[in-house]
PDB file of C-alpha atoms in Angstrom:
ATOM      1  CA  MET A 159      18.354 -77.538 -11.882  1.00  0.00           C
ATOM      2  CA  GLY A 160      21.370 -76.720  -9.849  1.00  0.00           C
ATOM      3  CA  ILE A 161      24.684 -75.351 -11.086  1.00  0.00           C
ATOM      4  CA  ILE A 162      26.127 -77.966 -13.251  1.00  0.00           C
ATOM      5  CA  ILE A 163      29.858 -78.809 -14.149  1.00  0.00           C
ATOM      6  CA  LYS A 164      30.946 -79.294 -17.579  1.00  0.00           C
ATOM      7  CA  THR A 165      32.562 -82.109 -18.583  1.00  0.00           C
ATOM      8  CA  GLU A 166      35.996 -81.840 -20.615  1.00  0.00           C
ATOM      9  CA  GLU A 167      34.010 -82.612 -23.777  1.00  0.00           C
ATOM     10  CA  GLN A 168      32.012 -80.164 -23.651  1.00  0.00           C
ATOM     11  CA  ILE A 169      33.845 -77.684 -22.820  1.00  0.00           C
ATOM     12  CA  GLU A 170      35.148 -78.279 -26.016  1.00  0.00           C
ATOM     13  CA  LEU A 171      32.219 -77.514 -27.239  1.00  0.00           C
ATOM     14  CA  ILE A 172      30.679 -74.584 -25.515  1.00  0.00           C
ATOM     15  CA  ARG A 173      33.978 -73.374 -25.859  1.00  0.00           C
ATOM     16  CA  GLU A 174      34.137 -73.893 -30.058  1.00  0.00           C
ATOM     17  CA  SER A 175      30.894 -72.446 -29.750  1.00  0.00           C
ATOM     18  CA  CYS A 176      32.406 -68.920 -28.045  1.00  0.00           C
ATOM     19  CA  ARG A 177      35.347 -68.912 -30.169  1.00  0.00           C
ATOM     20  CA  ARG A 178      32.923 -68.280 -33.415  1.00  0.00           C
ATOM     21  CA  LEU A 179      30.092 -66.115 -31.494  1.00  0.00           C
ATOM     22  CA  ALA A 180      33.153 -64.206 -31.161  1.00  0.00           C
ATOM     23  CA  ILE A 181      34.388 -64.146 -34.181  1.00  0.00           C
ATOM     24  CA  VAL A 182      30.694 -63.363 -34.437  1.00  0.00           C
ATOM     25  CA  HIS A 183      31.217 -60.130 -32.562  1.00  0.00           C
ATOM     26  CA  LYS A 184      33.759 -59.009 -34.644  1.00  0.00           C
ATOM     27  CA  GLU A 185      32.309 -58.723 -37.773  1.00  0.00           C
ATOM     28  CA  LEU A 186      29.586 -56.626 -36.022  1.00  0.00           C
ATOM     29  CA  GLU A 187      31.784 -54.386 -34.746  1.00  0.00           C
ATOM     30  CA  GLU A 188      32.957 -53.201 -37.692  1.00  0.00           C
ATOM     31  CA  PHE A 189      29.984 -53.285 -39.884  1.00  0.00           C
ATOM     32  CA  ILE A 190      28.747 -50.687 -37.306  1.00  0.00           C
ATOM     33  CA  LYS A 191      28.185 -47.078 -39.065  1.00  0.00           C
ATOM     34  CA  PRO A 192      24.854 -43.906 -38.841  1.00  0.00           C
ATOM     35  CA  GLY A 193      22.722 -44.592 -42.003  1.00  0.00           C
ATOM     36  CA  ILE A 194      22.263 -48.353 -40.977  1.00  0.00           C
ATOM     37  CA  SER A 195      19.191 -50.672 -39.770  1.00  0.00           C
ATOM     38  CA  THR A 196      18.891 -52.285 -36.496  1.00  0.00           C
ATOM     39  CA  ARG A 197      17.313 -54.609 -38.838  1.00  0.00           C
ATOM     40  CA  ASP A 198      20.667 -54.445 -41.420  1.00  0.00           C
ATOM     41  CA  ILE A 199      22.770 -55.703 -38.155  1.00  0.00           C
ATOM     42  CA  ASP A 200      19.898 -58.354 -37.556  1.00  0.00           C
ATOM     43  CA  ILE A 201      20.145 -59.558 -41.053  1.00  0.00           C
ATOM     44  CA  LYS A 202      23.921 -59.624 -41.493  1.00  0.00           C
ATOM     45  CA  GLY A 203      24.431 -61.172 -37.379  1.00  0.00           C
ATOM     46  CA  ASP A 204      21.968 -64.128 -38.720  1.00  0.00           C
ATOM     47  CA  LYS A 205      24.151 -64.339 -41.493  1.00  0.00           C
ATOM     48  CA  LEU A 206      27.498 -64.745 -40.284  1.00  0.00           C
ATOM     49  CA  ILE A 207      25.910 -66.939 -37.180  1.00  0.00           C
ATOM     50  CA  ARG A 208      24.678 -69.781 -40.208  1.00  0.00           C
ATOM     51  CA  GLN A 209      28.079 -69.406 -41.915  1.00  0.00           C
ATOM     52  CA  LEU A 210      29.472 -70.215 -39.098  1.00  0.00           C
ATOM     53  CA  GLU A 211      27.623 -73.586 -38.313  1.00  0.00           C
ATOM     54  CA  GLY A 212      26.019 -72.320 -35.898  1.00  0.00           C
ATOM     55  CA  ILE A 213      22.135 -71.567 -34.888  1.00  0.00           C
ATOM     56  CA  PRO A 214      21.214 -68.529 -33.298  1.00  0.00           C
ATOM     57  CA  ASN A 215      19.772 -68.887 -29.853  1.00  0.00           C
ATOM     58  CA  PHE A 216      17.631 -65.312 -29.480  1.00  0.00           C
ATOM     59  CA  LEU A 217      15.762 -65.666 -32.518  1.00  0.00           C
ATOM     60  CA  HIS A 218      12.450 -67.083 -30.905  1.00  0.00           C
ATOM     61  CA  TYR A 219      13.545 -67.818 -27.597  1.00  0.00           C
ATOM     62  CA  GLN A 220      10.528 -67.592 -25.367  1.00  0.00           C
ATOM     63  CA  GLY A 221       9.123 -65.367 -28.560  1.00  0.00           C
ATOM     64  CA  TYR A 222      11.648 -63.073 -29.160  1.00  0.00           C
ATOM     65  CA  PRO A 223      11.697 -62.442 -32.927  1.00  0.00           C
ATOM     66  CA  ALA A 224      15.526 -61.479 -34.084  1.00  0.00           C
ATOM     67  CA  SER A 225      19.112 -62.997 -33.650  1.00  0.00           C
ATOM     68  CA  ILE A 226      20.396 -59.754 -32.767  1.00  0.00           C
ATOM     69  CA  CYS A 227      19.061 -57.678 -29.969  1.00  0.00           C
ATOM     70  CA  VAL A 228      20.118 -54.613 -30.951  1.00  0.00           C
ATOM     71  CA  SER A 229      19.322 -51.686 -28.439  1.00  0.00           C
ATOM     72  CA  VAL A 230      20.019 -48.026 -28.704  1.00  0.00           C
ATOM     73  CA  ASN A 231      20.544 -45.636 -26.318  1.00  0.00           C
ATOM     74  CA  ASP A 232      18.657 -45.638 -23.332  1.00  0.00           C
ATOM     75  CA  GLU A 233      17.745 -49.185 -24.536  1.00  0.00           C
ATOM     76  CA  VAL A 234      19.407 -51.840 -21.775  1.00  0.00           C
ATOM     77  CA  VAL A 235      18.342 -55.006 -23.403  1.00  0.00           C
ATOM     78  CA  HIS A 236      15.893 -56.987 -25.628  1.00  0.00           C
ATOM     79  CA  GLY A 237      15.637 -54.033 -28.289  1.00  0.00           C
ATOM     80  CA  ILE A 238      13.351 -55.798 -31.195  1.00  0.00           C
ATOM     81  CA  PRO A 239      15.588 -54.776 -34.446  1.00  0.00           C
ATOM     82  CA  ASN A 240      13.748 -52.689 -37.067  1.00  0.00           C
ATOM     83  CA  LYS A 241      14.085 -51.567 -40.101  1.00  0.00           C
ATOM     84  CA  ARG A 242      12.906 -47.806 -39.363  1.00  0.00           C
ATOM     85  CA  ARG A 243      15.092 -47.973 -36.699  1.00  0.00           C
ATOM     86  CA  ILE A 244      18.231 -45.783 -38.269  1.00  0.00           C
ATOM     87  CA  LEU A 245      21.323 -45.741 -36.322  1.00  0.00           C
ATOM     88  CA  GLN A 246      22.866 -41.631 -36.029  1.00  0.00           C
ATOM     89  CA  GLU A 247      26.066 -40.470 -35.089  1.00  0.00           C
ATOM     90  CA  GLY A 248      26.519 -40.315 -31.886  1.00  0.00           C
ATOM     91  CA  ASP A 249      24.592 -42.927 -30.852  1.00  0.00           C
ATOM     92  CA  ILE A 250      25.452 -45.704 -29.057  1.00  0.00           C
ATOM     93  CA  VAL A 251      24.021 -49.650 -29.598  1.00  0.00           C
ATOM     94  CA  SER A 252      24.474 -52.749 -27.557  1.00  0.00           C
ATOM     95  CA  LEU A 253      24.773 -56.174 -29.390  1.00  0.00           C
ATOM     96  CA  ASP A 254      23.619 -59.471 -27.535  1.00  0.00           C
ATOM     97  CA  ALA A 255      24.236 -62.132 -29.511  1.00  0.00           C
ATOM     98  CA  GLY A 256      24.372 -65.992 -28.717  1.00  0.00           C
ATOM     99  CA  MET A 257      24.288 -69.033 -30.838  1.00  0.00           C
ATOM    100  CA  ILE A 258      24.041 -72.642 -30.800  1.00  0.00           C
ATOM    101  CA  TYR A 259      26.953 -74.616 -32.012  1.00  0.00           C
ATOM    102  CA  LYS A 260      27.048 -78.674 -31.176  1.00  0.00           C
ATOM    103  CA  GLY A 261      23.985 -78.367 -28.653  1.00  0.00           C
ATOM    104  CA  TYR A 262      25.919 -75.941 -26.697  1.00  0.00           C
ATOM    105  CA  HIS A 263      25.139 -72.696 -25.682  1.00  0.00           C
ATOM    106  CA  SER A 264      27.471 -69.096 -26.310  1.00  0.00           C
ATOM    107  CA  ASP A 265      26.431 -66.085 -24.959  1.00  0.00           C
ATOM    108  CA  ALA A 266      28.188 -62.218 -25.355  1.00  0.00           C
ATOM    109  CA  ALA A 267      27.358 -59.045 -25.467  1.00  0.00           C
ATOM    110  CA  ARG A 268      28.958 -54.993 -26.533  1.00  0.00           C
ATOM    111  CA  THR A 269      28.064 -51.089 -26.556  1.00  0.00           C
ATOM    112  CA  HIS A 270      29.219 -50.113 -29.821  1.00  0.00           C
ATOM    113  CA  ALA A 271      30.144 -46.006 -30.379  1.00  0.00           C
ATOM    114  CA  VAL A 272      28.120 -45.202 -33.753  1.00  0.00           C
ATOM    115  CA  GLY A 273      30.593 -43.013 -35.447  1.00  0.00           C
ATOM    116  CA  GLN A 274      31.901 -40.121 -32.695  1.00  0.00           C
ATOM    117  CA  VAL A 275      29.903 -40.342 -28.964  1.00  0.00           C
ATOM    118  CA  SER A 276      30.196 -37.470 -26.574  1.00  0.00           C
ATOM    119  CA  LYS A 277      32.185 -37.919 -23.729  1.00  0.00           C
ATOM    120  CA  GLU A 278      30.577 -39.444 -21.356  1.00  0.00           C
ATOM    121  CA  ALA A 279      29.100 -42.400 -23.552  1.00  0.00           C
ATOM    122  CA  ARG A 280      32.689 -42.874 -24.035  1.00  0.00           C
ATOM    123  CA  GLN A 281      33.014 -43.109 -20.079  1.00  0.00           C
ATOM    124  CA  LEU A 282      30.355 -45.039 -19.281  1.00  0.00           C
ATOM    125  CA  MET A 283      30.941 -47.409 -21.900  1.00  0.00           C
ATOM    126  CA  ASP A 284      34.714 -47.641 -20.522  1.00  0.00           C
ATOM    127  CA  ALA A 285      33.017 -48.094 -16.872  1.00  0.00           C
ATOM    128  CA  THR A 286      30.472 -50.604 -18.100  1.00  0.00           C
ATOM    129  CA  LYS A 287      34.199 -53.253 -20.198  1.00  0.00           C
ATOM    130  CA  GLU A 288      36.320 -52.340 -17.203  1.00  0.00           C
ATOM    131  CA  SER A 289      33.596 -53.837 -14.487  1.00  0.00           C
ATOM    132  CA  PHE A 290      33.414 -56.635 -16.395  1.00  0.00           C
ATOM    133  CA  PHE A 291      37.044 -57.169 -15.666  1.00  0.00           C
ATOM    134  CA  ALA A 292      37.153 -56.055 -12.075  1.00  0.00           C
ATOM    135  CA  GLY A 293      34.274 -58.757 -11.546  1.00  0.00           C
ATOM    136  CA  ILE A 294      36.480 -61.476 -13.335  1.00  0.00           C
ATOM    137  CA  LYS A 295      39.480 -61.127 -10.923  1.00  0.00           C
ATOM    138  CA  MET A 296      37.456 -62.456  -9.005  1.00  0.00           C
ATOM    139  CA  ALA A 297      36.379 -65.320 -10.964  1.00  0.00           C
ATOM    140  CA  LYS A 298      38.817 -68.288  -9.909  1.00  0.00           C
ATOM    141  CA  ALA A 299      38.343 -71.501  -7.794  1.00  0.00           C
ATOM    142  CA  GLY A 300      37.526 -71.450  -4.365  1.00  0.00           C
ATOM    143  CA  ASN A 301      36.132 -67.390  -4.005  1.00  0.00           C
ATOM    144  CA  HIS A 302      32.594 -67.053  -4.624  1.00  0.00           C
ATOM    145  CA  LEU A 303      30.156 -65.973  -6.603  1.00  0.00           C
ATOM    146  CA  PHE A 304      28.828 -63.193  -5.941  1.00  0.00           C
ATOM    147  CA  ASP A 305      32.593 -61.736  -4.788  1.00  0.00           C
ATOM    148  CA  ILE A 306      32.334 -61.165  -8.750  1.00  0.00           C
ATOM    149  CA  SER A 307      28.919 -59.533  -8.109  1.00  0.00           C
ATOM    150  CA  ASN A 308      30.335 -57.366  -5.475  1.00  0.00           C
ATOM    151  CA  ALA A 309      33.878 -56.714  -7.734  1.00  0.00           C
ATOM    152  CA  ILE A 310      31.605 -55.073 -10.323  1.00  0.00           C
ATOM    153  CA  ALA A 311      29.065 -52.946  -7.870  1.00  0.00           C
ATOM    154  CA  ALA A 312      32.919 -51.805  -6.525  1.00  0.00           C
ATOM    155  CA  TYR A 313      34.316 -50.921  -9.213  1.00  0.00           C
ATOM    156  CA  ILE A 314      31.178 -48.919 -10.537  1.00  0.00           C
ATOM    157  CA  LYS A 315      30.093 -47.153  -7.984  1.00  0.00           C
ATOM    158  CA  PRO A 316      32.526 -43.952  -7.653  1.00  0.00           C
ATOM    159  CA  TYR A 317      30.938 -43.313 -11.334  1.00  0.00           C
ATOM    160  CA  GLY A 318      27.974 -43.022  -9.882  1.00  0.00           C
ATOM    161  CA  TYR A 319      25.743 -44.716 -11.838  1.00  0.00           C
ATOM    162  CA  GLY A 320      23.223 -46.894 -11.492  1.00  0.00           C
ATOM    163  CA  ILE A 321      23.442 -50.426 -11.644  1.00  0.00           C
ATOM    164  CA  VAL A 322      20.661 -52.602 -13.288  1.00  0.00           C
ATOM    165  CA  ARG A 323      18.741 -54.643 -11.030  1.00  0.00           C
ATOM    166  CA  ASP A 324      16.147 -56.972 -12.457  1.00  0.00           C
ATOM    167  CA  LEU A 325      18.285 -57.934 -15.184  1.00  0.00           C
ATOM    168  CA  VAL A 326      21.079 -60.740 -14.185  1.00  0.00           C
ATOM    169  CA  GLY A 327      23.816 -63.353 -15.671  1.00  0.00           C
ATOM    170  CA  HIS A 328      23.160 -66.188 -15.152  1.00  0.00           C
ATOM    171  CA  GLY A 329      25.173 -69.707 -16.030  1.00  0.00           C
ATOM    172  CA  VAL A 330      25.064 -71.268 -19.909  1.00  0.00           C
ATOM    173  CA  GLY A 331      25.553 -74.786 -21.458  1.00  0.00           C
ATOM    174  CA  THR A 332      22.586 -77.584 -22.990  1.00  0.00           C
ATOM    175  CA  CYS A 333      20.134 -74.306 -22.027  1.00  0.00           C
ATOM    176  CA  LEU A 334      21.193 -70.441 -22.713  1.00  0.00           C
ATOM    177  CA  HIS A 335      19.872 -69.647 -19.290  1.00  0.00           C
ATOM    178  CA  GLU A 336      20.657 -72.506 -16.071  1.00  0.00           C
ATOM    179  CA  ASP A 337      21.937 -71.961 -13.200  1.00  0.00           C
ATOM    180  CA  PRO A 338      23.633 -69.821 -10.870  1.00  0.00           C
ATOM    181  CA  GLN A 339      21.817 -65.736 -11.376  1.00  0.00           C
ATOM    182  CA  ILE A 340      24.643 -63.280 -11.098  1.00  0.00           C
ATOM    183  CA  PRO A 341      23.947 -59.740 -10.221  1.00  0.00           C
ATOM    184  CA  ASN A 342      25.977 -57.323 -10.393  1.00  0.00           C
ATOM    185  CA  PHE A 343      25.223 -55.162  -8.008  1.00  0.00           C
ATOM    186  CA  ALA A 344      26.157 -55.915  -3.873  1.00  0.00           C
ATOM    187  CA  GLN A 345      25.409 -59.359  -2.114  1.00  0.00           C
ATOM    188  CA  LEU A 346      25.124 -59.375   1.107  1.00  0.00           C
ATOM    189  CA  ARG A 347      25.780 -63.208   0.894  1.00  0.00           C
ATOM    190  CA  ARG A 348      28.707 -64.679  -0.080  1.00  0.00           C
ATOM    191  CA  GLY A 349      27.039 -67.119  -2.310  1.00  0.00           C
ATOM    192  CA  PRO A 350      28.159 -70.128  -4.132  1.00  0.00           C
ATOM    193  CA  LYS A 351      31.297 -72.025  -4.097  1.00  0.00           C
ATOM    194  CA  LEU A 352      33.058 -71.465  -7.802  1.00  0.00           C
ATOM    195  CA  ARG A 353      34.446 -74.660  -8.825  1.00  0.00           C
ATOM    196  CA  PRO A 354      36.744 -75.776 -11.939  1.00  0.00           C
ATOM    197  CA  GLY A 355      34.111 -76.535 -14.787  1.00  0.00           C
ATOM    198  CA  MET A 356      31.550 -73.616 -14.094  1.00  0.00           C
ATOM    199  CA  THR A 357      30.535 -72.005 -17.167  1.00  0.00           C
ATOM    200  CA  LEU A 358      29.326 -68.313 -16.379  1.00  0.00           C
ATOM    201  CA  ALA A 359      27.631 -65.439 -19.005  1.00  0.00           C
ATOM    202  CA  ILE A 360      28.652 -62.050 -17.292  1.00  0.00           C
ATOM    203  CA  GLU A 361      26.718 -59.118 -17.842  1.00  0.00           C
ATOM    204  CA  PRO A 362      27.107 -56.066 -16.545  1.00  0.00           C
ATOM    205  CA  MET A 363      24.499 -53.567 -17.397  1.00  0.00           C
ATOM    206  CA  ILE A 364      25.094 -49.751 -16.340  1.00  0.00           C
ATOM    207  CA  ASN A 365      23.128 -46.639 -16.429  1.00  0.00           C
ATOM    208  CA  MET A 366      24.265 -43.687 -16.572  1.00  0.00           C
ATOM    209  CA  GLY A 367      21.265 -42.428 -14.423  1.00  0.00           C
ATOM    210  CA  ARG A 368      19.100 -43.870 -11.575  1.00  0.00           C
ATOM    211  CA  SER A 369      19.235 -48.222 -11.763  1.00  0.00           C
ATOM    212  CA  ASP A 370      15.699 -48.369 -12.449  1.00  0.00           C
ATOM    213  CA  VAL A 371      14.366 -49.734 -16.387  1.00  0.00           C
ATOM    214  CA  GLU A 372      11.025 -50.539 -17.548  1.00  0.00           C
ATOM    215  CA  TRP A 373       9.535 -53.246 -20.249  1.00  0.00           C
ATOM    216  CA  LEU A 374       8.181 -50.687 -23.327  1.00  0.00           C
ATOM    217  CA  ASP A 375       5.108 -52.487 -25.050  1.00  0.00           C
ATOM    218  CA  ASP A 376       6.477 -54.398 -27.343  1.00  0.00           C
ATOM    219  CA  ASP A 377       7.433 -56.880 -24.143  1.00  0.00           C
ATOM    220  CA  TRP A 378      10.395 -57.386 -24.679  1.00  0.00           C
ATOM    221  CA  THR A 379      12.304 -53.288 -24.936  1.00  0.00           C
ATOM    222  CA  VAL A 380      14.099 -52.201 -21.855  1.00  0.00           C
ATOM    223  CA  VAL A 381      14.833 -48.818 -21.347  1.00  0.00           C
ATOM    224  CA  THR A 382      16.434 -47.029 -18.538  1.00  0.00           C
ATOM    225  CA  GLU A 383      13.519 -45.210 -16.318  1.00  0.00           C
ATOM    226  CA  ASP A 384      14.593 -41.593 -16.516  1.00  0.00           C
ATOM    227  CA  GLY A 385      15.481 -41.541 -20.004  1.00  0.00           C
ATOM    228  CA  SER A 386      19.253 -41.677 -19.636  1.00  0.00           C
ATOM    229  CA  LEU A 387      22.144 -43.634 -21.680  1.00  0.00           C
ATOM    230  CA  SER A 388      22.768 -47.303 -21.348  1.00  0.00           C
ATOM    231  CA  ALA A 389      25.640 -50.046 -21.745  1.00  0.00           C
ATOM    232  CA  HIS A 390      26.182 -53.826 -22.121  1.00  0.00           C
ATOM    233  CA  TYR A 391      29.192 -55.800 -21.813  1.00  0.00           C
ATOM    234  CA  GLU A 392      28.544 -59.702 -21.542  1.00  0.00           C
ATOM    235  CA  ASN A 393      31.188 -63.088 -22.410  1.00  0.00           C
ATOM    236  CA  THR A 394      31.074 -66.496 -21.407  1.00  0.00           C
ATOM    237  CA  ILE A 395      33.977 -67.499 -18.811  1.00  0.00           C
ATOM    238  CA  LEU A 396      35.282 -70.687 -17.468  1.00  0.00           C
ATOM    239  CA  ILE A 397      36.179 -71.251 -13.775  1.00  0.00           C
ATOM    240  CA  THR A 398      39.350 -72.911 -14.242  1.00  0.00           C
ATOM    241  CA  GLU A 399      41.617 -74.187 -11.832  1.00  0.00           C
ATOM    242  CA  GLY A 400      43.408 -71.069 -11.651  1.00  0.00           C
ATOM    243  CA  GLU A 401      42.337 -67.926 -13.836  1.00  0.00           C
ATOM    244  CA  PRO A 402      39.174 -68.125 -15.450  1.00  0.00           C
ATOM    245  CA  GLU A 403      38.882 -67.750 -18.706  1.00  0.00           C
ATOM    246  CA  ILE A 404      36.949 -65.394 -21.134  1.00  0.00           C
ATOM    247  CA  LEU A 405      35.996 -68.074 -24.145  1.00  0.00           C
ATOM    248  CA  THR A 406      33.933 -64.983 -26.061  1.00  0.00           C
ATOM    249  CA  LEU A 407      36.655 -62.214 -26.648  1.00  0.00           C
ATOM    250  CA  TYR A 408      37.824 -62.218 -30.195  1.00  0.00           C
TER     251      TYR A 408
END
């Protein structure tokens, strides 16, 4: 397919899709507490997306059975909501959600603390989020795609965490997943040049332990191989003539 440079009209629709998704994430953040089920989160998220005139883009995507990916503790991504999976004090929970608004996709993820979490869990969550912001300092026209990847990896390296290699960021627009793929780990080459009008979903997935992951028998849920905690932080961004625009921030 190649990398699609969006028109001004397309950018406005993606921007609006992202603005609405940011509201969904903010509402879900306030909903998180011990005692609710991961299915409760999915029901709430689905309702919010539809109230905002969107369509949940994860629901039935390649067979995924829910609107919100809810991943707890050692689950990296694509956790399937379940009414029997109850959040406990001290858990961390990653919510990955997206919507289609007037034919245009948005995509964002956040990891939240459930009540009070350990100092180690908080550090993992904070470092994952900050690695995203380190990466987008490089997301400027004239730089190259893998300058973003290398900046994320450089930020994480001092912590000794594992950067997930089996899953990467991606372009986003009329499809949920467009070219290019965007690794979060260091690359030898620089990759394609960044140009204004690119819309990208940048999403560090960071494990407290090793980088290795495995898929559970449901063929969706990705977990850390060593059972360590994992955090996820993602925004859809726009490459501009100047500083990048983060479209899914509340």
